[in-house]
GROMACS .gro file of N, CA, C and O in nm:
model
  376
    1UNK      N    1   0.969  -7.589  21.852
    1UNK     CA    2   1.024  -7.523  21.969
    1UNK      C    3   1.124  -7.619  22.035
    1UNK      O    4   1.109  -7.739  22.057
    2UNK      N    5   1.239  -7.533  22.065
    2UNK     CA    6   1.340  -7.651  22.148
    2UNK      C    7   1.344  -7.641  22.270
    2UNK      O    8   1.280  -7.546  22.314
    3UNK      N    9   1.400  -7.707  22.349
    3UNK     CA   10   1.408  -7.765  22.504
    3UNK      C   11   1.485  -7.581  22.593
    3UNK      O   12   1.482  -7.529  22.704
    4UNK      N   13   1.533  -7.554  22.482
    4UNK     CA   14   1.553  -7.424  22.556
    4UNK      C   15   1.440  -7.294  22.572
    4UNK      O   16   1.419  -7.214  22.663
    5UNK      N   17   1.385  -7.313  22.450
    5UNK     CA   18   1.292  -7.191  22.437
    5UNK      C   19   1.167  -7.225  22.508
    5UNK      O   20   1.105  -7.129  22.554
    6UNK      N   21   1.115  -7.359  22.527
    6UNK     CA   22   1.028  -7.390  22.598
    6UNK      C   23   1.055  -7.379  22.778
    6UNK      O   24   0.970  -7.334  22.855
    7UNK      N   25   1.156  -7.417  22.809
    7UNK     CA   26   1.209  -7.349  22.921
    7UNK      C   27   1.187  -7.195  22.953
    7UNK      O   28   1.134  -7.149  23.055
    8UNK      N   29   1.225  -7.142  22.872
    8UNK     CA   30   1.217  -6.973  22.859
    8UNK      C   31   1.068  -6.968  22.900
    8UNK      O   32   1.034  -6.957  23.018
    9UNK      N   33   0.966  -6.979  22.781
    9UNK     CA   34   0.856  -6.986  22.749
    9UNK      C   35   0.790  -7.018  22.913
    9UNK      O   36   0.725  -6.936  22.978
   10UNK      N   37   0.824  -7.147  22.954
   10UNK     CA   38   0.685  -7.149  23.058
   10UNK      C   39   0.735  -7.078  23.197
   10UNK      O   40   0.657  -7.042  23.285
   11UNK      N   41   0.852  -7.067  23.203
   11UNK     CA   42   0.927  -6.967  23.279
   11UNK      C   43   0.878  -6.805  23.307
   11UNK      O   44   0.823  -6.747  23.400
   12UNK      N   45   0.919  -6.773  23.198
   12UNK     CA   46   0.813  -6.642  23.200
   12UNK      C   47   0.649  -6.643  23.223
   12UNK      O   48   0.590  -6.561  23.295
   13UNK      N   49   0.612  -6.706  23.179
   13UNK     CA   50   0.483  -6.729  23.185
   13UNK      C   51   0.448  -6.777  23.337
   13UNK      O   52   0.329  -6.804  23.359
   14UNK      N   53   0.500  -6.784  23.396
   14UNK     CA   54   0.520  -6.852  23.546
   14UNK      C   55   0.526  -6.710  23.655
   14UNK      O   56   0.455  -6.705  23.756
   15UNK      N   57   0.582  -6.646  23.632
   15UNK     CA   58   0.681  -6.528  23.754
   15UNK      C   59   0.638  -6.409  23.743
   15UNK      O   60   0.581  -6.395  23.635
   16UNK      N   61   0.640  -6.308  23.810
   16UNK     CA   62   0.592  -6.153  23.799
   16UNK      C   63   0.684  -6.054  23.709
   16UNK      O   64   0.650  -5.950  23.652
   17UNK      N   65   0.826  -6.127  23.713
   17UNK     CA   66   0.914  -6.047  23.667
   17UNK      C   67   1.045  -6.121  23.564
   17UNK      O   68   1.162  -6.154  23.585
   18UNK      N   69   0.926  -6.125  23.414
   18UNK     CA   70   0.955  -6.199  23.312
   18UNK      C   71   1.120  -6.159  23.253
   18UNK      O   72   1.207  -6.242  23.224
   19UNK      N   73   1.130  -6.041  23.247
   19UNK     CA   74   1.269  -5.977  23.211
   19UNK      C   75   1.360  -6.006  23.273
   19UNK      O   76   1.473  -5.987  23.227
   20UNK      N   77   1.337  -6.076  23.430
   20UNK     CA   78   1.461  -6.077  23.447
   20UNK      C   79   1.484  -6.288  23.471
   20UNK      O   80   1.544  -6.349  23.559
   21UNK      N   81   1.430  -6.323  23.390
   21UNK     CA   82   1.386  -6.442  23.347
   21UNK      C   83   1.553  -6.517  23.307
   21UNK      O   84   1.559  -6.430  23.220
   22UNK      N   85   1.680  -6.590  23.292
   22UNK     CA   86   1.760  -6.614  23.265
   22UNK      C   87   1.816  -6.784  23.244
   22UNK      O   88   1.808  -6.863  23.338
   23UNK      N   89   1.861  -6.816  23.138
   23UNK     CA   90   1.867  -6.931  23.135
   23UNK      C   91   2.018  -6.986  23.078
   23UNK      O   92   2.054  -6.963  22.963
   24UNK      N   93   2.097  -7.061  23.173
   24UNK     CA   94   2.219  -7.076  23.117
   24UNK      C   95   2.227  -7.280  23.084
   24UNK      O   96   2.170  -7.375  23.137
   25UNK      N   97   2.302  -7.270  23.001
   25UNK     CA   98   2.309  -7.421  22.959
   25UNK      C   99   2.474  -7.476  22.991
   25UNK      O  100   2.578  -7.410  22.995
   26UNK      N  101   2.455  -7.609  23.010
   26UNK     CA  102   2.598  -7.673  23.004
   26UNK      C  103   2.590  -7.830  22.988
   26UNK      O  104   2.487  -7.895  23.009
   27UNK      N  105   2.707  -7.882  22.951
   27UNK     CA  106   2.696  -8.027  22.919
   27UNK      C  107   2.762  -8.084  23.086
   27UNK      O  108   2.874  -8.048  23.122
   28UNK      N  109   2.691  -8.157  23.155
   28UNK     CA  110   2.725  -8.224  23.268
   28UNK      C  111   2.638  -8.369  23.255
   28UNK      O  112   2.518  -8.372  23.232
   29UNK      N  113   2.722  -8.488  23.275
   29UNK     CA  114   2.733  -8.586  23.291
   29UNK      C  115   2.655  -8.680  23.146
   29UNK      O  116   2.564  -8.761  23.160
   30UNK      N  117   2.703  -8.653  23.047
   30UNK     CA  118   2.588  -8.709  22.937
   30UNK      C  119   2.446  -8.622  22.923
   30UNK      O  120   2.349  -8.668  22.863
   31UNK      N  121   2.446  -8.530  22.966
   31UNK     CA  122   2.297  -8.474  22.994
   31UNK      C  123   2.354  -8.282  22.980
   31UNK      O  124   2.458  -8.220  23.003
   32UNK      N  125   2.225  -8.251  22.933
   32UNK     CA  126   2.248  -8.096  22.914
   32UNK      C  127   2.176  -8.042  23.086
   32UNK      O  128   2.085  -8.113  23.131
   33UNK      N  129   2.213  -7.941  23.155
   33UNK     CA  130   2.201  -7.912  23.236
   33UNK      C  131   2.133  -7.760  23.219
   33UNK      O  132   2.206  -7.679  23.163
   34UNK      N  133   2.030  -7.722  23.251
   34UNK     CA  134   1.987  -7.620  23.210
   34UNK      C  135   2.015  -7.554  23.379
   34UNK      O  136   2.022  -7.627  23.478
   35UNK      N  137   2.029  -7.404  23.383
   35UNK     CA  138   2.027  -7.351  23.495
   35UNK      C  139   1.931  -7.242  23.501
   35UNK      O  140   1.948  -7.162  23.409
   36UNK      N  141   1.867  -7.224  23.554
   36UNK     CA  142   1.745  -7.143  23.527
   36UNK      C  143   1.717  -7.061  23.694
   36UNK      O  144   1.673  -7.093  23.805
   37UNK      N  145   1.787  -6.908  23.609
   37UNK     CA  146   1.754  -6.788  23.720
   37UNK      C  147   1.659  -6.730  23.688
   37UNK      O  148   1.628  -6.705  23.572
   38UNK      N  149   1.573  -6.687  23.828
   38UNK     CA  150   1.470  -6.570  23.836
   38UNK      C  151   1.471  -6.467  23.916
   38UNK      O  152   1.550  -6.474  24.011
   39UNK      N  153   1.383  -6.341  23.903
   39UNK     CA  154   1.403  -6.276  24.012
   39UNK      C  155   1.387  -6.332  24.163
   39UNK      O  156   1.291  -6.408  24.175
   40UNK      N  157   1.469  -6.307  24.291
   40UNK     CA  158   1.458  -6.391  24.400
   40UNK      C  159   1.302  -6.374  24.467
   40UNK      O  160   1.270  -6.461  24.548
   41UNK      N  161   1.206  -6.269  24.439
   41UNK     CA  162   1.077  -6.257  24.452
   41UNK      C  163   1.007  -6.350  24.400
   41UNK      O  164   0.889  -6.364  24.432
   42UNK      N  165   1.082  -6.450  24.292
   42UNK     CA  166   0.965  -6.496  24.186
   42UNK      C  167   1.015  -6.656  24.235
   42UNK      O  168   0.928  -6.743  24.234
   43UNK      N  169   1.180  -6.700  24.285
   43UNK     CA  170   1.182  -6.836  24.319
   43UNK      C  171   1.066  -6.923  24.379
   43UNK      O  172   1.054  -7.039  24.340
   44UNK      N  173   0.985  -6.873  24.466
   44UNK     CA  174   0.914  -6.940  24.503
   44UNK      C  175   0.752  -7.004  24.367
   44UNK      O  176   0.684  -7.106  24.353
   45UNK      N  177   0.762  -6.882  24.308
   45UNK     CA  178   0.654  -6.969  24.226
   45UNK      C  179   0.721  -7.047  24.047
   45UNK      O  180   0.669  -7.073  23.938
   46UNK      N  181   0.855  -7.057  24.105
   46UNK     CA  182   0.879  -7.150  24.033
   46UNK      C  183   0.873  -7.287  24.047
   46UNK      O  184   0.835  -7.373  23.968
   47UNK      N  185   0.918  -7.295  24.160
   47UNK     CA  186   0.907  -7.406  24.254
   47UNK      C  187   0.836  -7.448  24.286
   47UNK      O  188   0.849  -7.569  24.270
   48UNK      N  189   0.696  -7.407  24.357
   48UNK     CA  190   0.577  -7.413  24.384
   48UNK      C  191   0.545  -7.529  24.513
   48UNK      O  192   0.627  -7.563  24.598
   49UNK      N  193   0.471  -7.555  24.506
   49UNK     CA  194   0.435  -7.566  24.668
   49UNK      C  195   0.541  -7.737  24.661
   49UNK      O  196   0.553  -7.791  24.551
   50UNK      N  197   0.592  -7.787  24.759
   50UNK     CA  198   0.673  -7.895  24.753
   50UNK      C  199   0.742  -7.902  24.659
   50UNK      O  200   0.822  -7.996  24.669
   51UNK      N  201   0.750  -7.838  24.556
   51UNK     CA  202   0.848  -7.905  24.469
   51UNK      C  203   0.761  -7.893  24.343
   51UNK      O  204   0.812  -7.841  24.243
   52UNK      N  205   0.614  -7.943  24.338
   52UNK     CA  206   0.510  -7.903  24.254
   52UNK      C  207   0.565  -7.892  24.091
   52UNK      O  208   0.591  -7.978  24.006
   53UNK      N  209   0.569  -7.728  24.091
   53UNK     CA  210   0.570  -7.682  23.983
   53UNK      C  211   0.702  -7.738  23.897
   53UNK      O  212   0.706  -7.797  23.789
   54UNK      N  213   0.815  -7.693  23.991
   54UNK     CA  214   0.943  -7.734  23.918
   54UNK      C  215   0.939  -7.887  23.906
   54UNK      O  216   1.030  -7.909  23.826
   55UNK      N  217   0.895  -7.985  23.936
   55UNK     CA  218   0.866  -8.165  23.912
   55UNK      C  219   0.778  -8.152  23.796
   55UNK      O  220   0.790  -8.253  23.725
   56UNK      N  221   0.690  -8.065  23.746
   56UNK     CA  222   0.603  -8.044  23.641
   56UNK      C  223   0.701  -8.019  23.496
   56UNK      O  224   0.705  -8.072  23.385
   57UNK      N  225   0.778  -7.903  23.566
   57UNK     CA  226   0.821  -7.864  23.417
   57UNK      C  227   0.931  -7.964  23.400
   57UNK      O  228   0.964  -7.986  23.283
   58UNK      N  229   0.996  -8.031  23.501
   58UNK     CA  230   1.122  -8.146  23.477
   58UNK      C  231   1.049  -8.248  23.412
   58UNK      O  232   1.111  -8.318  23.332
   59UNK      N  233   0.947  -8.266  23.430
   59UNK     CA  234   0.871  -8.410  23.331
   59UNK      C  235   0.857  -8.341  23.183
   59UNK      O  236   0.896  -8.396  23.080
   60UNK      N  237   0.815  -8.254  23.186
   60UNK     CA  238   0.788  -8.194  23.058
   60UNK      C  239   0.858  -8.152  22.958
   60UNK      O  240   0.818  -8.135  22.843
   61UNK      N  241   1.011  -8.125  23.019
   61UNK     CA  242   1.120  -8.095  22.974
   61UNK      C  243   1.155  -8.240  22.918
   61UNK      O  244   1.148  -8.271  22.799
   62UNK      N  245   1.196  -8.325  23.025
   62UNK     CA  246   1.210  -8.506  22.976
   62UNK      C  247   1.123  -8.529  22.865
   62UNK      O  248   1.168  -8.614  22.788
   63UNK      N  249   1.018  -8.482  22.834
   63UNK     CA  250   0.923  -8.551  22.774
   63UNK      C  251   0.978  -8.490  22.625
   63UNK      O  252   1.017  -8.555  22.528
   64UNK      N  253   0.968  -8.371  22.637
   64UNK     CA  254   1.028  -8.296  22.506
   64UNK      C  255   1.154  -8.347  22.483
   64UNK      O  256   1.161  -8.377  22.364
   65UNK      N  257   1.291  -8.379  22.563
   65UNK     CA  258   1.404  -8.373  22.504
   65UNK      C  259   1.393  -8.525  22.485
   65UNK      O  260   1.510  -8.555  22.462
   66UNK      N  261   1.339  -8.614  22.482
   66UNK     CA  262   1.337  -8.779  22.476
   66UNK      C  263   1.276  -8.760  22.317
   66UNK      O  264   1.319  -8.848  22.243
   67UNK      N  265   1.225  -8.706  22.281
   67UNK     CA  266   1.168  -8.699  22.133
   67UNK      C  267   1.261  -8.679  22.079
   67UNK      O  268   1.249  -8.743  21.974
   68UNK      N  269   1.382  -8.615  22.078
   68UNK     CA  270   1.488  -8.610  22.011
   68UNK      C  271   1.600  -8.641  22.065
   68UNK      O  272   1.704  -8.579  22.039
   69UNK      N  273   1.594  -8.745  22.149
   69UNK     CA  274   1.718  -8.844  22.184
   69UNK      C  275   1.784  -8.788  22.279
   69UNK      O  276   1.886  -8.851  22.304
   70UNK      N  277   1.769  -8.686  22.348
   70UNK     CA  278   1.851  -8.653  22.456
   70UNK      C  279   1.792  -8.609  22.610
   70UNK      O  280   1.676  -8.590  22.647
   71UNK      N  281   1.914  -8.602  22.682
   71UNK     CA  282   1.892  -8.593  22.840
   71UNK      C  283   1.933  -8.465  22.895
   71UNK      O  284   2.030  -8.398  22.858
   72UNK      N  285   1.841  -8.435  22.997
   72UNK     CA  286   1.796  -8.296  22.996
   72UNK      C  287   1.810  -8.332  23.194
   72UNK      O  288   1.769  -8.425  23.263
   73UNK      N  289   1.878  -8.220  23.225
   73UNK     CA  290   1.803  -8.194  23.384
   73UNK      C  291   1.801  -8.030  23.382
   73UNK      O  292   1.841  -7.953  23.293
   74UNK      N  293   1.755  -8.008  23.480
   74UNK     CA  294   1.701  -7.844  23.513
   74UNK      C  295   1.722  -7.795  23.648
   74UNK      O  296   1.643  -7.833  23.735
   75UNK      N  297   1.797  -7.734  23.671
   75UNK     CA  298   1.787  -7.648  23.830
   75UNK      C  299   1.780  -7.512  23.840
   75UNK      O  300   1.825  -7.428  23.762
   76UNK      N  301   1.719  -7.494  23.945
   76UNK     CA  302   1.678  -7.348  23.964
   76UNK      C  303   1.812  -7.294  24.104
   76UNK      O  304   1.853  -7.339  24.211
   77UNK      N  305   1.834  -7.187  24.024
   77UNK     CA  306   1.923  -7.136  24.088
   77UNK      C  307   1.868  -7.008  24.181
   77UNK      O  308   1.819  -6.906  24.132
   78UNK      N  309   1.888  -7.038  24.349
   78UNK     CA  310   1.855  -6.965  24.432
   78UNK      C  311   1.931  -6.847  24.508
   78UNK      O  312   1.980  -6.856  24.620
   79UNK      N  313   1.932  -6.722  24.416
   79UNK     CA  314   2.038  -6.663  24.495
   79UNK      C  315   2.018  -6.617  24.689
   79UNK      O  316   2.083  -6.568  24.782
   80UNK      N  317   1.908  -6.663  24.664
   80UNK     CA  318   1.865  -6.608  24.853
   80UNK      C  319   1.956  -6.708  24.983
   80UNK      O  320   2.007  -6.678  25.091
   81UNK      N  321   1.939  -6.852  24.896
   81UNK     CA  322   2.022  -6.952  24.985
   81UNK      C  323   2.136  -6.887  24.964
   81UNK      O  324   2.183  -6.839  25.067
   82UNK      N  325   2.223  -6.862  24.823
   82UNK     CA  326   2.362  -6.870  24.852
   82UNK      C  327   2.430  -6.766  24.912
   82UNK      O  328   2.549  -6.752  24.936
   83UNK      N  329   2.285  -6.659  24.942
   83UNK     CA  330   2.356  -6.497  25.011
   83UNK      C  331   2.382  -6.539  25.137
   83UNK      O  332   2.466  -6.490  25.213
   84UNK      N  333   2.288  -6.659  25.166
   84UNK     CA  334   2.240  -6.651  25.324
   84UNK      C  335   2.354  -6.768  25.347
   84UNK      O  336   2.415  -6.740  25.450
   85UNK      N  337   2.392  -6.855  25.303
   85UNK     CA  338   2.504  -6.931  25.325
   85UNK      C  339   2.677  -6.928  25.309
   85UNK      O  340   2.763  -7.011  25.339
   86UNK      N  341   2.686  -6.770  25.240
   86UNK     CA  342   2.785  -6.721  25.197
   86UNK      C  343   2.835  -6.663  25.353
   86UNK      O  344   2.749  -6.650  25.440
   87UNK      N  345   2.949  -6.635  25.376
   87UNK     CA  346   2.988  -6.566  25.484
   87UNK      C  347   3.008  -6.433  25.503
   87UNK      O  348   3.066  -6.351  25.432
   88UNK      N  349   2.950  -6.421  25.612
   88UNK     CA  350   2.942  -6.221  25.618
   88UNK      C  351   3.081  -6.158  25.575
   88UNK      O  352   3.173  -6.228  25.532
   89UNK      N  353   3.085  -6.058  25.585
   89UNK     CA  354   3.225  -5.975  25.510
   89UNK      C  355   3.281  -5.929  25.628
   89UNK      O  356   3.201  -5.900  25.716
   90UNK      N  357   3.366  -5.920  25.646
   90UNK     CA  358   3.461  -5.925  25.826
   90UNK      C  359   3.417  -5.747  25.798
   90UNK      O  360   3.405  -5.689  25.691
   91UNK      N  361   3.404  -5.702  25.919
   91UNK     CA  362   3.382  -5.556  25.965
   91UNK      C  363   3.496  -5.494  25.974
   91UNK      O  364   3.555  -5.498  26.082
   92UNK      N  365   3.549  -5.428  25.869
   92UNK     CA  366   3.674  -5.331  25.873
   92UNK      C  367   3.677  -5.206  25.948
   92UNK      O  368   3.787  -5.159  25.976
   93UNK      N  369   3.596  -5.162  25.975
   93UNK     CA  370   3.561  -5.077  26.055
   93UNK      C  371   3.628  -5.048  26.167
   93UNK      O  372   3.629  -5.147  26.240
   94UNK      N  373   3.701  -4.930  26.229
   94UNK     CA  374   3.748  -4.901  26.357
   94UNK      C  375   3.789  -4.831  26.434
   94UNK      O  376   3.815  -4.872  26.547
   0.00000   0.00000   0.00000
């Protein structure tokens, strides 16, 4: 199993709403960057209490991609922050 499918894997296995489970990859800084969306119902038990869960699967991920020579980070992508930090849409209305 590779560093991606195991991602997948405990991901789903994690959240209420496995289908909408999503995982995008990219090369940033010497290191593969995994980006890992869920439904915004389910962010929180990815994350888990402090940080918890997601510090679990980042060791575990390290642990797997160091067996085969490479560097791995992981972020969870929150669409609730970026709705809520995005700027309202001006009121056309009149």
């Amino acid at each position: 199993m590779d560093v991606e499918q195991l991602i997948t894997y405990l991901a789903r296995a994690l959240v209420d709403h496995p289908d909408q489970v999503s995982l995008r990859m990219s090369e940033a800084e010497g290191a593969r960057l995994f980006e890992l969306k869920v439904s915004a119902e389910d962010v929180g038990k990815v994350i888990g209490r402090d940080g918890r869960t997601v510090n679990a699967l980042r060791t575990l991920l390290n642990a797997a991609a160091q067996k085969s020579g490479q560097k791995v980070r992981l972020e969870i992508l929150d669409d609730r922050r970026n709705a809520a930090s995005a700027p309202a849409a001006p009121d056309t209305a009149q």
